[in-house]
Amino acid sequence: GAGVSQSPSNKVTEKGKDVELRCDPISGHTALYWYRQSLGQGLEFLIYFQGNSAPDKSGLPSDRFSAERTGGSVSTLTIQRTQQEDSAVYLCASSLVDGSNQPQHFGDGTRLSIL
Amino acid sequence: RKEVEQDPGPFNVPEGATVAFNCTYSNSASQSFFWYRQDCRKEPKLLMSVYSSGNEDGRFTAQLNRASQYISLLIRDSKLSDSATYLCVAHNYGQNFVFGPGTRLSVLP
């Protein structure tokens, strides 16, 4: 079946612009996670959704970052007034339920470059 | 202190070697554990879940020691295609998956 789908695959934009990244999880997966990864670095957790609610937003680096999820499915991550340090690969993952030994499955990521 | 810590690596081993990765986690409430592999400029992919009794999948063996809060991954008969970064992950239900920084493995011909 279809995996986690992210769009766009690549995004190049000028500093100060807003960007919106989209994640379409695996059908039926109730949990959804956003991470970012800078070149050569580990995964940095951003936000976690269970259904449409976000129990854990602790990783959002500033108030320029926001995310929403509607209908328990698609999620969008919005970055306002982008800065060069926002350049990274933004990864989305989903899992079936928040339960025993249910792993995450990742999308291919969105490679964001801020000029 | 990071919540999940791993051997910093890199590990450079010859083909056919056996290599072991260690991982420790600090949250004793963590309930599920996984190993992922990540190839350069690719997304992480699930390698295997880690069960309390230990589990094996072909050349890969994972062990969990809850008392010591320690997880391991053993790779036998290393292949060139095993070259990647290996990520240890701990999960507590209702919370985020916590990824370790990863250990880089290079299998050399």
XYZ file of N, CA and C in Angstrom:
672
model
N 0.819 -1.203 0.000
C 0.000 0.000 0.000
C 0.851 1.250 0.000
N 0.233 2.409 -0.088
C 0.963 3.666 -0.146
C 1.608 3.949 1.194
N 2.801 4.545 1.115
C 3.501 4.927 2.324
C 3.175 6.349 2.701
N 3.983 6.924 3.571
C 3.828 8.321 3.957
C 4.272 9.191 2.779
N 3.443 10.136 2.432
C 3.734 10.988 1.288
C 3.967 12.422 1.746
N 5.056 13.010 1.316
C 5.350 14.392 1.677
C 5.493 15.229 0.410
N 5.045 16.481 0.522
C 5.222 17.390 -0.609
C 5.455 18.803 -0.093
N 6.218 19.615 -0.842
C 6.988 19.192 -2.020
C 8.207 18.379 -1.614
N 8.858 17.777 -2.587
C 10.097 17.049 -2.299
C 11.226 18.019 -1.995
N 11.236 19.090 -2.729
C 12.255 20.125 -2.552
C 11.574 21.482 -2.585
N 12.083 22.401 -1.778
C 11.545 23.754 -1.764
C 12.692 24.722 -1.555
N 12.839 25.648 -2.492
C 13.836 26.702 -2.362
C 13.075 28.011 -2.282
N 13.369 28.796 -1.288
C 12.654 30.053 -1.119
C 13.570 31.099 -0.529
N 13.145 32.330 -0.637
C 13.946 33.429 -0.118
C 13.685 33.635 1.365
N 14.689 34.083 2.046
C 14.555 34.435 3.456
C 13.398 35.413 3.636
N 12.596 35.150 4.665
C 11.474 36.025 4.974
C 10.139 35.551 4.425
N 10.190 34.605 3.484
C 8.938 34.075 2.934
C 8.357 33.020 3.864
N 7.066 32.777 3.721
C 6.419 31.691 4.451
C 6.431 30.427 3.586
N 6.545 29.267 4.235
C 6.465 28.003 3.506
C 5.494 27.072 4.210
N 4.887 26.205 3.420
C 3.959 25.222 3.955
C 4.369 23.851 3.443
N 4.563 22.932 4.363
C 4.961 21.572 4.016
C 3.808 20.640 4.350
N 3.623 19.653 3.491
C 2.473 18.778 3.644
C 2.893 17.336 3.898
N 2.118 16.667 4.737
C 2.361 15.252 5.013
C 1.040 14.500 4.949
N 1.033 13.435 4.156
C -0.133 12.568 4.050
C 0.273 11.214 4.635
N -0.227 10.872 5.815
C 0.241 9.649 6.472
C -0.338 8.397 5.822
N 0.154 7.272 6.265
C -0.405 6.002 5.816
C -1.860 5.926 6.293
N -2.725 5.467 5.423
C -4.142 5.409 5.739
C -4.389 4.599 7.009
N -5.149 5.201 7.925
C -5.477 4.515 9.174
C -4.508 4.785 10.306
N -3.391 5.429 10.010
C -2.429 5.758 11.069
C -2.931 6.971 11.836
N -3.061 6.794 13.156
C -3.620 7.881 13.962
C -2.549 8.825 14.502
N -1.336 8.339 14.622
C -0.254 9.166 15.173
C 0.613 9.702 14.037
N 0.989 10.970 14.142
C 1.784 11.620 13.100
C 2.828 12.490 13.762
N 4.037 12.475 13.204
C 5.180 13.147 13.824
C 5.920 13.969 12.769
N 6.404 15.118 13.187
C 7.281 15.931 12.345
C 8.660 16.026 12.999
N 9.684 15.869 12.158
C 11.071 16.024 12.581
C 11.771 16.906 11.549
N 12.925 17.423 11.938
C 13.795 17.999 10.929
C 15.211 17.493 11.164
N 15.965 17.490 10.074
C 17.323 16.969 10.131
C 18.228 17.859 9.288
N 19.182 18.470 9.948
C 20.178 19.255 9.227
C 21.268 18.314 8.739
N 22.019 18.748 7.736
C 23.023 17.900 7.101
C 24.011 17.365 8.123
N 24.124 16.041 8.160
C 25.089 15.415 9.054
C 24.673 15.365 10.515
N 23.447 15.778 10.799
C 22.980 15.806 12.191
C 21.898 14.755 12.414
N 21.536 14.574 13.681
C 20.478 13.635 14.022
C 19.101 14.233 13.820
N 18.079 13.440 14.091
C 16.700 13.887 13.952
C 16.334 14.802 15.113
N 15.726 15.916 14.799
C 15.242 16.858 15.806
C 13.721 16.806 15.815
N 13.142 16.378 16.918
C 11.685 16.276 17.040
C 11.049 17.665 17.018
N 9.958 17.802 16.308
C 9.245 19.081 16.253
C 7.897 18.994 16.957
N 7.027 18.095 16.500
C 5.660 18.029 17.016
C 5.068 16.659 16.728
N 4.114 16.271 17.578
C 3.472 14.961 17.499
C 1.958 15.169 17.565
N 1.233 14.498 16.680
C -0.226 14.526 16.684
C -0.761 13.147 17.020
N -1.786 13.118 17.847
C -2.587 11.918 18.042
C -3.992 12.313 17.577
N -4.420 11.765 16.458
C -5.632 12.288 15.834
C -5.366 13.719 15.388
N -6.276 14.620 15.719
C -6.113 16.023 15.343
C -5.475 16.866 16.432
N -5.242 16.277 17.584
C -4.677 17.072 18.677
C -3.180 16.823 18.797
N -2.491 17.825 19.319
C -1.027 17.774 19.417
C -0.619 17.741 20.888
N -0.492 16.517 21.465
C -0.117 16.431 22.874
C 1.285 16.952 23.172
N 2.133 16.976 22.149
C 3.514 17.352 22.382
C 3.989 18.289 21.275
N 4.106 19.569 21.631
C 4.595 20.569 20.685
C 5.970 21.073 21.130
N 6.569 20.333 22.031
C 7.749 20.848 22.723
C 8.935 21.112 21.815
N 8.943 20.472 20.641
C 10.099 20.621 19.777
C 10.043 21.786 18.814
N 8.907 22.456 18.715
C 8.838 23.576 17.770
C 9.840 24.639 18.208
N 10.773 25.018 17.323
C 11.890 25.865 17.754
C 11.520 27.312 18.045
N 10.457 27.809 17.457
C 10.054 29.194 17.713
C 8.597 29.351 17.314
N 8.041 30.521 17.617
C 6.626 30.755 17.269
C 6.432 30.980 15.774
N 7.519 30.939 15.004
C 7.362 31.011 13.543
C 6.897 29.662 12.983
N 7.017 28.634 13.810
C 6.655 27.278 13.386
C 5.278 26.925 13.950
N 4.436 26.377 13.095
C 3.139 25.889 13.544
C 2.763 24.683 12.707
N 1.880 23.870 13.225
C 1.430 22.701 12.484
C -0.009 22.434 12.832
N -0.711 21.865 11.884
C -2.074 21.449 12.145
C -2.347 20.142 11.433
N -3.387 19.490 11.911
C -3.815 18.245 11.292
C -5.334 18.247 11.311
N -5.912 17.976 10.189
C -7.364 17.997 10.083
C -7.870 16.653 9.606
N -9.029 16.267 10.108
C -9.646 15.016 9.683
C -8.844 13.811 10.076
N -7.920 13.984 11.016
C -7.107 12.856 11.462
C -6.213 12.301 10.392
N -5.962 13.092 9.336
C -5.158 12.574 8.239
C -4.032 13.545 7.898
N -4.224 14.338 6.875
C -3.152 15.205 6.358
C -2.738 16.235 7.397
N -1.429 16.494 7.437
C -0.899 17.518 8.320
C -0.087 18.509 7.499
N -0.111 19.769 7.944
C 0.729 20.780 7.321
C 1.600 21.419 8.385
N 2.840 21.626 8.040
C 3.791 22.335 8.883
C 4.071 23.664 8.199
N 3.847 24.748 8.904
C 4.040 26.073 8.339
C 5.186 26.774 9.044
N 6.053 27.344 8.253
C 7.150 28.146 8.783
C 6.975 29.562 8.247
N 6.801 30.492 9.144
C 6.614 31.890 8.747
C 7.951 32.627 8.793
N 8.077 33.604 7.922
C 9.261 34.476 7.921
C 10.544 33.641 8.015
N 10.717 32.771 7.035
C 11.815 31.807 7.078
C 13.177 32.480 7.237
N 14.034 31.776 7.955
C 15.425 32.198 8.176
C 16.345 31.143 7.569
N 17.587 31.512 7.348
C 18.528 30.570 6.744
C 18.736 29.337 7.617
N 18.656 29.498 8.918
C 18.854 28.348 9.805
C 17.690 27.354 9.747
N 16.619 27.726 9.045
C 15.506 26.786 8.866
C 15.814 25.761 7.772
N 16.880 25.968 7.032
C 17.257 25.038 5.959
C 17.566 23.675 6.563
N 16.860 22.664 6.072
C 17.012 21.307 6.606
C 16.107 20.391 5.790
N 16.176 19.096 6.091
C 15.195 18.158 5.565
C 14.120 17.990 6.634
N 12.873 18.194 6.255
C 11.752 18.048 7.175
C 11.088 16.693 6.901
N 11.109 15.858 7.928
C 10.613 14.490 7.800
C 9.316 14.323 8.564
N 8.402 13.610 7.974
C 7.137 13.274 8.608
C 7.089 11.755 8.778
N 6.517 11.315 9.871
C 6.354 9.884 10.110
C 4.963 9.636 10.671
N 4.454 8.440 10.457
C 3.179 8.081 11.065
C 3.292 6.690 11.663
N 2.430 6.416 12.628
C 2.350 5.076 13.190
C 0.891 4.712 13.383
N 0.633 3.405 13.404
C -0.735 2.900 13.376
C -1.541 3.415 14.554
N -1.095 3.119 15.724
C -1.700 3.614 16.955
C -0.565 3.869 17.925
N -0.851 4.590 18.957
C 0.182 4.850 19.943
C 0.187 3.678 20.919
N 0.714 2.560 20.502
C 0.624 1.366 21.329
C 1.825 0.469 21.199
N 1.681 -0.688 21.706
C 2.793 -1.610 21.863
C 3.511 -1.927 20.566
N 4.778 -1.616 20.542
C 5.639 -1.993 19.433
C 5.125 -1.584 18.060
N 4.463 -0.462 17.995
C 4.058 0.061 16.702
C 5.122 1.045 16.239
N 5.893 0.695 15.207
C 6.972 1.580 14.785
C 6.454 2.748 13.959
N 7.320 3.705 13.742
C 7.031 4.821 12.844
C 7.475 4.459 11.428
N 6.763 5.024 10.463
C 7.142 4.886 9.067
C 7.330 6.290 8.508
N 8.450 6.520 7.861
C 8.803 7.856 7.419
C 8.482 8.095 5.955
N 8.179 9.354 5.662
C 8.120 9.789 4.274
C 9.523 10.121 3.782
N 9.608 10.492 2.498
C 10.899 10.791 1.895
C 11.452 12.143 2.343
N 10.612 12.961 2.950
C 11.084 14.252 3.437
C 10.922 15.375 2.430
N 10.939 16.592 2.940
C 10.995 17.801 2.115
C 12.319 18.481 2.393
N 13.092 18.682 1.346
C 14.386 19.356 1.498
C 14.146 20.845 1.313
N 14.288 21.615 2.382
C 14.006 23.049 2.372
C 15.310 23.828 2.359
N 15.426 24.717 1.405
C 16.615 25.565 1.306
C 16.179 27.023 1.328
N 16.725 27.766 2.276
C 16.397 29.183 2.410
C 17.590 29.999 1.906
N 17.344 30.818 0.919
C 18.442 31.588 0.307
C 18.658 32.922 1.028
N 22.246 15.690 29.536
C 22.404 14.323 29.028
C 21.260 14.028 28.070
N 21.609 13.432 26.896
C 20.585 13.085 25.925
C 19.756 11.919 26.453
N 18.475 11.888 26.062
C 17.591 10.838 26.552
C 17.979 9.475 25.973
N 18.483 9.448 24.758
C 18.968 8.217 24.136
C 20.383 8.475 23.642
N 21.314 7.650 24.094
C 22.711 7.832 23.719
C 23.233 6.585 23.014
N 24.112 6.814 22.069
C 24.690 5.712 21.291
C 26.195 5.882 21.176
N 26.871 4.755 20.865
C 28.291 4.822 20.511
C 28.470 5.869 19.413
N 29.429 6.755 19.551
C 29.555 7.825 18.553
C 30.019 7.334 17.180
N 30.788 6.230 17.142
C 31.318 5.769 15.865
C 32.290 6.788 15.287
N 32.663 6.739 14.010
C 32.176 5.715 13.079
C 32.850 4.362 13.282
N 32.172 3.323 12.876
C 32.720 1.976 12.890
C 33.118 1.638 11.449
N 34.388 1.313 11.264
C 34.874 0.871 9.948
C 35.292 -0.583 10.088
N 34.565 -1.480 9.431
C 34.833 -2.898 9.589
C 34.973 -3.553 8.224
N 35.718 -4.659 8.134
C 35.825 -5.370 6.860
C 34.589 -6.219 6.623
N 34.329 -6.507 5.372
C 33.233 -7.423 5.026
C 33.387 -8.718 5.798
N 32.270 -9.235 6.269
C 32.287 -10.503 6.985
C 32.473 -10.360 8.480
N 32.806 -9.164 8.932
C 33.034 -8.951 10.368
C 31.704 -8.940 11.126
N 31.807 -9.159 12.425
C 30.673 -8.991 13.331
C 30.849 -7.667 14.056
N 29.795 -6.889 14.115
C 29.883 -5.582 14.763
C 28.695 -5.404 15.707
N 28.947 -4.767 16.836
C 27.909 -4.566 17.843
C 27.767 -3.088 18.162
N 26.529 -2.640 18.222
C 26.222 -1.259 18.604
C 25.512 -1.256 19.944
N 25.859 -0.277 20.765
C 25.224 -0.141 22.067
C 24.410 1.138 22.136
N 23.404 1.097 22.982
C 22.510 2.243 23.142
C 21.999 2.242 24.580
N 21.933 3.406 25.195
C 21.323 3.509 26.518
C 20.232 4.569 26.474
N 19.213 4.374 27.316
C 18.122 5.339 27.389
C 17.904 5.731 28.835
N 17.483 6.961 29.054
C 17.404 7.468 30.422
C 15.989 7.428 30.993
N 14.965 7.359 30.121
C 13.587 7.363 30.600
C 13.144 5.940 30.914
N 13.079 5.613 32.186
C 12.729 4.251 32.589
C 11.296 3.885 32.221
N 10.494 4.885 31.870
C 9.108 4.611 31.471
C 8.992 4.218 30.004
N 10.097 4.263 29.273
C 10.058 3.888 27.853
C 9.564 2.461 27.723
N 8.707 2.244 26.722
C 8.046 0.954 26.629
C 8.362 0.180 25.356
N 8.652 0.876 24.279
C 8.967 0.195 23.025
C 10.299 0.699 22.509
N 10.985 -0.197 21.835
C 12.324 0.134 21.359
C 12.508 -0.398 19.944
N 13.282 0.344 19.167
C 13.467 -0.017 17.762
C 14.883 0.325 17.324
N 15.313 -0.340 16.279
C 16.504 0.066 15.539
C 16.063 0.465 14.130
N 16.519 1.629 13.699
C 16.305 2.095 12.334
C 17.671 2.226 11.661
N 17.682 2.140 10.338
C 18.882 2.486 9.609
C 18.562 3.658 8.692
N 19.564 4.487 8.501
C 19.383 5.646 7.624
C 20.568 5.715 6.671
N 20.267 5.622 5.395
C 21.288 5.796 4.369
C 21.469 7.284 4.102
N 22.622 7.625 3.550
C 22.961 9.036 3.314
C 21.877 9.731 2.493
N 21.371 10.826 3.015
C 20.385 11.659 2.330
C 19.069 10.918 2.064
N 18.783 9.932 2.906
C 17.514 9.212 2.806
C 16.799 9.270 4.145
N 15.528 8.848 4.135
C 14.774 8.824 5.376
C 15.129 7.595 6.207
N 14.940 7.638 7.526
C 15.158 6.434 8.343
C 14.173 5.330 7.965
N 14.663 4.111 7.997
C 13.798 2.962 7.718
C 13.915 1.962 8.852
N 12.773 1.407 9.236
C 12.753 0.447 10.332
C 13.597 -0.769 9.995
N 14.524 -1.090 10.900
C 15.320 -2.307 10.759
C 14.650 -3.437 11.545
N 14.397 -3.177 12.818
C 13.718 -4.175 13.625
C 13.237 -3.571 14.930
N 12.176 -4.168 15.463
C 11.739 -3.845 16.807
C 12.626 -4.616 17.782
N 12.653 -4.174 19.027
C 13.467 -4.839 20.043
C 12.533 -5.345 21.121
N 12.541 -6.639 21.354
C 11.664 -7.247 22.344
C 12.462 -7.628 23.581
N 11.738 -7.707 24.696
C 12.397 -7.983 25.982
C 13.196 -9.276 25.977
N 12.695 -10.246 25.241
C 13.341 -11.553 25.221
C 14.497 -11.608 24.227
N 14.713 -10.497 23.519
C 15.720 -10.500 22.454
C 15.122 -11.075 21.198
N 15.561 -10.612 20.072
C 15.026 -11.131 18.826
C 16.054 -11.057 17.716
N 15.860 -11.946 16.757
C 16.821 -12.101 15.679
C 16.094 -12.019 14.338
N 16.744 -11.394 13.380
C 16.192 -11.331 12.030
C 17.353 -11.521 11.075
N 17.551 -12.754 10.644
C 18.674 -13.053 9.760
C 19.998 -12.794 10.452
N 20.772 -11.893 9.892
C 22.105 -11.589 10.444
C 22.053 -10.584 11.605
N 20.876 -10.093 11.914
C 20.708 -9.042 12.924
C 20.085 -9.604 14.203
N 20.694 -9.242 15.339
C 20.156 -9.644 16.633
C 20.051 -8.419 17.528
N 18.889 -8.232 18.129
C 18.674 -7.104 19.036
C 18.433 -7.633 20.441
N 18.957 -6.920 21.416
C 18.780 -7.295 22.824
C 18.330 -6.069 23.606
N 17.525 -6.327 24.631
C 17.049 -5.263 25.512
C 17.300 -5.683 26.951
N 17.886 -4.795 27.723
C 18.075 -5.028 29.158
C 17.406 -3.866 29.878
N 16.179 -4.117 30.351
C 15.406 -3.026 30.975
C 16.037 -2.577 32.285
N 16.627 -3.500 33.026
C 17.219 -3.144 34.317
C 18.373 -2.155 34.120
N 19.156 -2.368 33.088
C 20.293 -1.488 32.810
C 19.934 -0.378 31.826
N 18.703 -0.429 31.286
C 18.242 0.566 30.296
C 19.225 0.614 29.132
N 19.431 -0.553 28.571
C 20.456 -0.754 27.558
C 19.888 -1.587 26.416
N 20.222 -1.182 25.197
C 19.777 -1.891 23.996
C 21.014 -2.151 23.139
N 21.020 -3.269 22.463
C 22.153 -3.554 21.577
C 21.667 -4.081 20.234
N 22.532 -3.934 19.260
C 22.292 -4.492 17.922
C 23.573 -5.169 17.478
N 23.456 -6.430 17.096
C 24.595 -7.195 16.608
C 24.367 -7.512 15.137
N 25.360 -7.223 14.322
C 25.290 -7.554 12.895
C 26.386 -8.562 12.614
N 25.992 -9.718 12.143
C 26.973 -10.770 11.792
C 27.216 -10.768 10.295
N 28.412 -11.227 9.899
C 28.741 -11.382 8.480
C 28.406 -10.098 7.704
N 28.992 -9.007 8.114
C 28.679 -7.689 7.540
C 28.813 -7.692 6.021
N 27.872 -7.010 5.383
C 27.882 -6.818 3.927
C 28.163 -5.346 3.616
N 28.647 -5.100 2.415
C 28.859 -3.707 2.001
C 27.574 -2.906 2.125
N 26.448 -3.569 1.837
C 25.150 -2.885 1.864
C 24.679 -2.540 3.270
N 25.383 -3.034 4.283
C 25.027 -2.674 5.659
C 25.548 -1.281 6.033
N 26.388 -0.709 5.203
C 26.929 0.626 5.485
C 25.787 1.629 5.558
N 25.670 2.284 6.706
C 24.573 3.213 6.956
C 24.774 3.785 8.361
N 23.857 4.649 8.758
C 23.810 5.113 10.145
C 22.687 4.361 10.849
N 22.975 3.828 12.006
C 22.007 3.033 12.761
C 21.492 3.861 13.937
N 20.173 3.975 14.001
C 19.513 4.824 14.987
C 18.774 3.973 16.010
N 19.040 4.232 17.261
C 18.346 3.572 18.364
C 17.176 4.464 18.771
N 16.013 3.862 19.035
C 14.807 4.637 19.305
C 14.084 4.090 20.523
N 13.669 4.981 21.418
C 12.863 4.601 22.573
C 11.534 5.335 22.503
N 10.465 4.664 22.905
C 9.125 5.248 22.809
C 8.329 4.968 24.077
N 7.693 6.019 24.570
C 6.774 5.893 25.687
C 5.391 6.263 25.172
N 4.429 5.382 25.346
C 3.108 5.602 24.765
C 2.563 6.957 25.183
N 1.978 7.631 24.243
C 1.428 8.951 24.498
C 2.472 10.047 24.383
N 3.664 9.671 24.061
C 4.746 10.643 23.896
C 5.481 10.385 22.589
N 6.438 11.222 22.365
C 7.203 11.152 21.142
C 8.135 9.939 21.120
N 8.529 9.524 19.906
C 9.624 8.590 19.726
C 10.918 9.383 19.897
N 11.830 8.897 20.724
C 13.089 9.600 20.943
C 14.208 8.853 20.215
N 14.821 9.541 19.281
C 15.895 8.955 18.476
C 17.256 9.292 19.082
N 18.139 8.307 19.078
C 19.521 8.575 19.418
C 20.208 9.298 18.269
N 21.420 9.774 18.484
C 22.142 10.525 17.456
C 22.630 9.663 16.307
N 22.634 8.339 16.501
C 23.040 7.438 15.428
C 24.498 7.061 15.508
N 24.780 5.852 15.019
C 26.147 5.365 14.885
C 26.381 5.024 13.427
N 27.430 5.576 12.876
C 27.715 5.356 11.456
C 28.577 4.115 11.283
N 28.151 3.262 10.363
C 28.884 2.045 10.032
C 29.344 2.099 8.585
N 30.624 1.817 8.382
C 31.156 1.637 7.031
C 31.739 0.245 6.938
N 31.203 -0.567 6.030
C 31.731 -1.903 5.788
C 32.641 -1.809 4.568
N 33.881 -2.210 4.760
C 34.899 -2.016 3.733
C 35.178 -3.304 2.980
N 35.430 -3.211 1.670
C 35.705 -4.439 0.885
C 37.067 -5.003 1.229
